[in-house]
Short mmCIF file of C-alpha atoms in Angstrom, two decimals:
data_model
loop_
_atom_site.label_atom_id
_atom_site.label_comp_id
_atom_site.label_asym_id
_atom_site.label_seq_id
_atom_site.Cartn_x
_atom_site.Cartn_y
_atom_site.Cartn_z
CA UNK O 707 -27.69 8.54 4.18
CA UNK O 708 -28.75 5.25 2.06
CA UNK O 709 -26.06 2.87 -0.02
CA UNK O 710 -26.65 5.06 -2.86
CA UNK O 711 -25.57 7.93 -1.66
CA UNK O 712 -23.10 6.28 0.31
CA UNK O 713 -21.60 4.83 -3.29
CA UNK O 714 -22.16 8.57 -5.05
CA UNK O 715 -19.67 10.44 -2.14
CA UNK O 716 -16.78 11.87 -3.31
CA UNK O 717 -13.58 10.30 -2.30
CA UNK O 718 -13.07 12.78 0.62
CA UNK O 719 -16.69 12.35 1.80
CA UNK O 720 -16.51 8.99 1.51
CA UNK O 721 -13.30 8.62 3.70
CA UNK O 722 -14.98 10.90 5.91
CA UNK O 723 -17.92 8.71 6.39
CA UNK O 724 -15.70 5.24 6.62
CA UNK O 725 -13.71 7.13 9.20
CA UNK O 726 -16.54 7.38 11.42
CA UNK O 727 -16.83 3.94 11.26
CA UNK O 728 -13.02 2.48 11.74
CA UNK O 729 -10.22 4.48 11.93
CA UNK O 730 -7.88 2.06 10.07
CA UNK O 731 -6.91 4.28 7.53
CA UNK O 732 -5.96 1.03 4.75
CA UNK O 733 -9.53 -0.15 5.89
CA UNK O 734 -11.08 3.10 5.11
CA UNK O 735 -8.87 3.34 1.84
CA UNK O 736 -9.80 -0.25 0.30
CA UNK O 737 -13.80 0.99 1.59
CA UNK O 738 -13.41 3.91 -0.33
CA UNK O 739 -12.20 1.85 -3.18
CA UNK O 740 -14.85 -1.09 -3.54
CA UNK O 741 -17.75 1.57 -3.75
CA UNK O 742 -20.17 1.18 -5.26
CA UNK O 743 -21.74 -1.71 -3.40
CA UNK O 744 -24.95 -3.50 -4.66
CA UNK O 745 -26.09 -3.87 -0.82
CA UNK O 746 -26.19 -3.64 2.75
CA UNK O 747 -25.17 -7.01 2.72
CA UNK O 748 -21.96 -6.75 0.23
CA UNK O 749 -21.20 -3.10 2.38
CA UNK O 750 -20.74 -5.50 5.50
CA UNK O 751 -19.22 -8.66 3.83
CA UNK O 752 -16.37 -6.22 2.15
CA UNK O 753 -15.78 -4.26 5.11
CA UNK O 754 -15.10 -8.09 7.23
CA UNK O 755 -13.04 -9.35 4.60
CA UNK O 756 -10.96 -5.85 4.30
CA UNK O 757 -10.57 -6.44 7.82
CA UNK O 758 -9.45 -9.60 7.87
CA UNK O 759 -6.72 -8.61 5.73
CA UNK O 760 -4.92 -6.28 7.77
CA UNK O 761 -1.85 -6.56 9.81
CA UNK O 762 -1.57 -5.56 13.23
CA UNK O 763 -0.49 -1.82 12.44
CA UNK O 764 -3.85 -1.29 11.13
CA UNK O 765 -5.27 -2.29 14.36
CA UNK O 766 -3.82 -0.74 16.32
CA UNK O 767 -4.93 2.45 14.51
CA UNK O 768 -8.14 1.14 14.66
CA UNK O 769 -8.14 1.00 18.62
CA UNK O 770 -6.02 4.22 19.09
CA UNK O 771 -9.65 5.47 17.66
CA UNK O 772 -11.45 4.94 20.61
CA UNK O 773 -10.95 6.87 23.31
CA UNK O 774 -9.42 5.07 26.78
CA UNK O 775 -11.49 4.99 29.51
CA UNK O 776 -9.50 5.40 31.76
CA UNK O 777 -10.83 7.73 34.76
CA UNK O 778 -13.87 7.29 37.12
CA UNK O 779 -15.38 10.59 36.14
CA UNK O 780 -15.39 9.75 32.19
CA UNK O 781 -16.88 6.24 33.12
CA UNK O 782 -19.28 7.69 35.56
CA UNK O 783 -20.71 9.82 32.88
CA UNK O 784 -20.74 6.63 30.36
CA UNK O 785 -22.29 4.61 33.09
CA UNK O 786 -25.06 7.32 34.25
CA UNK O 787 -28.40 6.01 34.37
CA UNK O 788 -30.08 7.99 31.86
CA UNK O 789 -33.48 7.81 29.40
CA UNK O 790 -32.01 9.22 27.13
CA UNK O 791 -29.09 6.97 25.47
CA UNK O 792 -28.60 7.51 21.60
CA UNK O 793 -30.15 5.05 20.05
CA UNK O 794 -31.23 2.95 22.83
CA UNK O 795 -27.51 1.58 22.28
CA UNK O 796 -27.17 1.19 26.24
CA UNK O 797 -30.33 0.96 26.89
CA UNK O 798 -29.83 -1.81 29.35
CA UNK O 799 -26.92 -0.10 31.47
CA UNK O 800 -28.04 0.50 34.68
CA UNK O 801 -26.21 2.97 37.09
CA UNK O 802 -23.16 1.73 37.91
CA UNK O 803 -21.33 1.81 41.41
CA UNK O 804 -18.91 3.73 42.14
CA UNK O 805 -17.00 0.49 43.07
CA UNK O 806 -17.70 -0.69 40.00
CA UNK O 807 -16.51 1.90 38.13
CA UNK O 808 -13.30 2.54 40.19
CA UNK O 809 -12.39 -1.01 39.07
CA UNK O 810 -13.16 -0.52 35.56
CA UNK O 811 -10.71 2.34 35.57
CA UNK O 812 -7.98 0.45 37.33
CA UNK O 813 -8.60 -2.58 34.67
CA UNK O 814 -8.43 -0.17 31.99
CA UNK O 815 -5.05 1.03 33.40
CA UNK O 816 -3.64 -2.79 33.89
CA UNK O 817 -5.00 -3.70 30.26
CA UNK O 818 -3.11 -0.96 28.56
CA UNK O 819 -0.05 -1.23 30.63
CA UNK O 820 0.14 -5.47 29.79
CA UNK O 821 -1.05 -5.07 26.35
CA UNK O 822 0.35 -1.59 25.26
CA UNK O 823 -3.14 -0.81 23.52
CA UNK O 824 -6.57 -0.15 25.65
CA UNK O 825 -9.76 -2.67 26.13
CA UNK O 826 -11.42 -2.50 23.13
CA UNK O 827 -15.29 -4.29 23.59
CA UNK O 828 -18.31 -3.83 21.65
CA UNK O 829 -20.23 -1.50 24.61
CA UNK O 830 -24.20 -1.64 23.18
CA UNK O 831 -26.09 -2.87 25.57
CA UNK O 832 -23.69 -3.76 28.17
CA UNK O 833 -23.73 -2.51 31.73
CA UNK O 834 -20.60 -1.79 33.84
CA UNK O 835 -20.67 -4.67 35.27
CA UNK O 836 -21.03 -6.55 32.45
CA UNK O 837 -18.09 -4.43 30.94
CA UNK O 838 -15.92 -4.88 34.19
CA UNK O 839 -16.52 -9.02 34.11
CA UNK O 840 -15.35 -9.01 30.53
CA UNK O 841 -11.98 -7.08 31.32
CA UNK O 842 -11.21 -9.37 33.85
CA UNK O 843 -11.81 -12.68 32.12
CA UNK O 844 -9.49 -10.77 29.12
CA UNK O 845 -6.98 -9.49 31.33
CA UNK O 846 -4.64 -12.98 31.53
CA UNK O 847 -4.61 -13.73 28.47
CA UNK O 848 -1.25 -12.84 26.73
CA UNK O 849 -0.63 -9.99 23.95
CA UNK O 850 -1.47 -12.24 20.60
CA UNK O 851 -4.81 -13.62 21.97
CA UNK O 852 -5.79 -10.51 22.88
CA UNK O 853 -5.00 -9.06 19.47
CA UNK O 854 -7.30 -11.12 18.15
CA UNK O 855 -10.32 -10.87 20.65
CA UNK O 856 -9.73 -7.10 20.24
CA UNK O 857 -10.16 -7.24 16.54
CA UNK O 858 -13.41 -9.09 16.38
CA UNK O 859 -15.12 -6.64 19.04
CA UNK O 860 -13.43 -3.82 16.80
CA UNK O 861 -15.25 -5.42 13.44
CA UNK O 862 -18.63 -5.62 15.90
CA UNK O 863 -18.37 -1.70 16.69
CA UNK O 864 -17.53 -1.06 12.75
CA UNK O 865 -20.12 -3.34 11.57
CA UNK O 866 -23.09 -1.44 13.78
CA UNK O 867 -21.54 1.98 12.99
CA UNK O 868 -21.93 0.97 8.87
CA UNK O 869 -25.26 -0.63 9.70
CA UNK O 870 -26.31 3.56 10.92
CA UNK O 871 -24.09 5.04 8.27
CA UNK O 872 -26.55 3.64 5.66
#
């Protein structure tokens, strides 16, 4: 799909497509509702600034959209060494070990329990270990800081999602 067909959706289609992309549903609403935009550039300038707007119900919504990693077998398949990665999006993931991803899941589990949502991080290109360091630097932080750090690596995975949406 292109911008103009992006700004030429219907309403439902439109949500549809925005829903891929964030699952805030007063993001994807106010989306819906700037179209048409001129650009790429106005698409991802609108969607920051709708963002920025929201109150912590919204995301939350937004992170209930991901899905928790939260056992060894669903991160061993993330974490597989593979040729084939969509998009070259992990491209530099190596195979994790199973060490590695044993902690990951156990982070996972301390994050959500501490922060009562799950680790939300912008994945592309990141390996498990990578992944793993960055829940552990998070981890002590308390609930509003994380809010926050949560938010902009939410807005990261919703501005690369729009970037292959158009």
């Amino acid at each position: 799909m292109n911008l103009d067909e992006l700004n030429s959706l219907s309403e439902a289609e439109a949500t549809h497509g925005f829903m891929q992309c964030c699952t805030a549903s007063n993001w994807v609403e106010m989306m819906v509702s700037s179209r048409p935009f001129a650009n790429g550039q106005e698409l991802s300038s609108k969607a920051d600034d709708i963002w920025r707007s929201l109150g912590e119900y919204d995301l939350l919504e937004a992170f209930e959209g991901h899905p928790q990693i939260g056992n060894v077998d669903t991160l061993r398949a993330k974490y597989a060494n593979t040729k084939a990665l969509a998009s070259g999006e992990q491209s530099s993931v190596s195979q994790a070990s199973e060490q590695v991803l044993q902690d990951l899941a156990d982070g996972n589990a301390e994050y959500l329990q501490k922060f009562g949502f799950i680790f939300i991080v912008c994945a592309t290109g990141k390996s498990a270990e990578q992944m793993l360091s960055l829940l552990l630097e998070r981890l002590p932080n308390d609930k509003i800081t994380e809010l926050v750090n949560a938010a902009e690596e939410q807005r990261k995975i919703f501005q690369l999602r729009l970037q292959k949406l158009i």
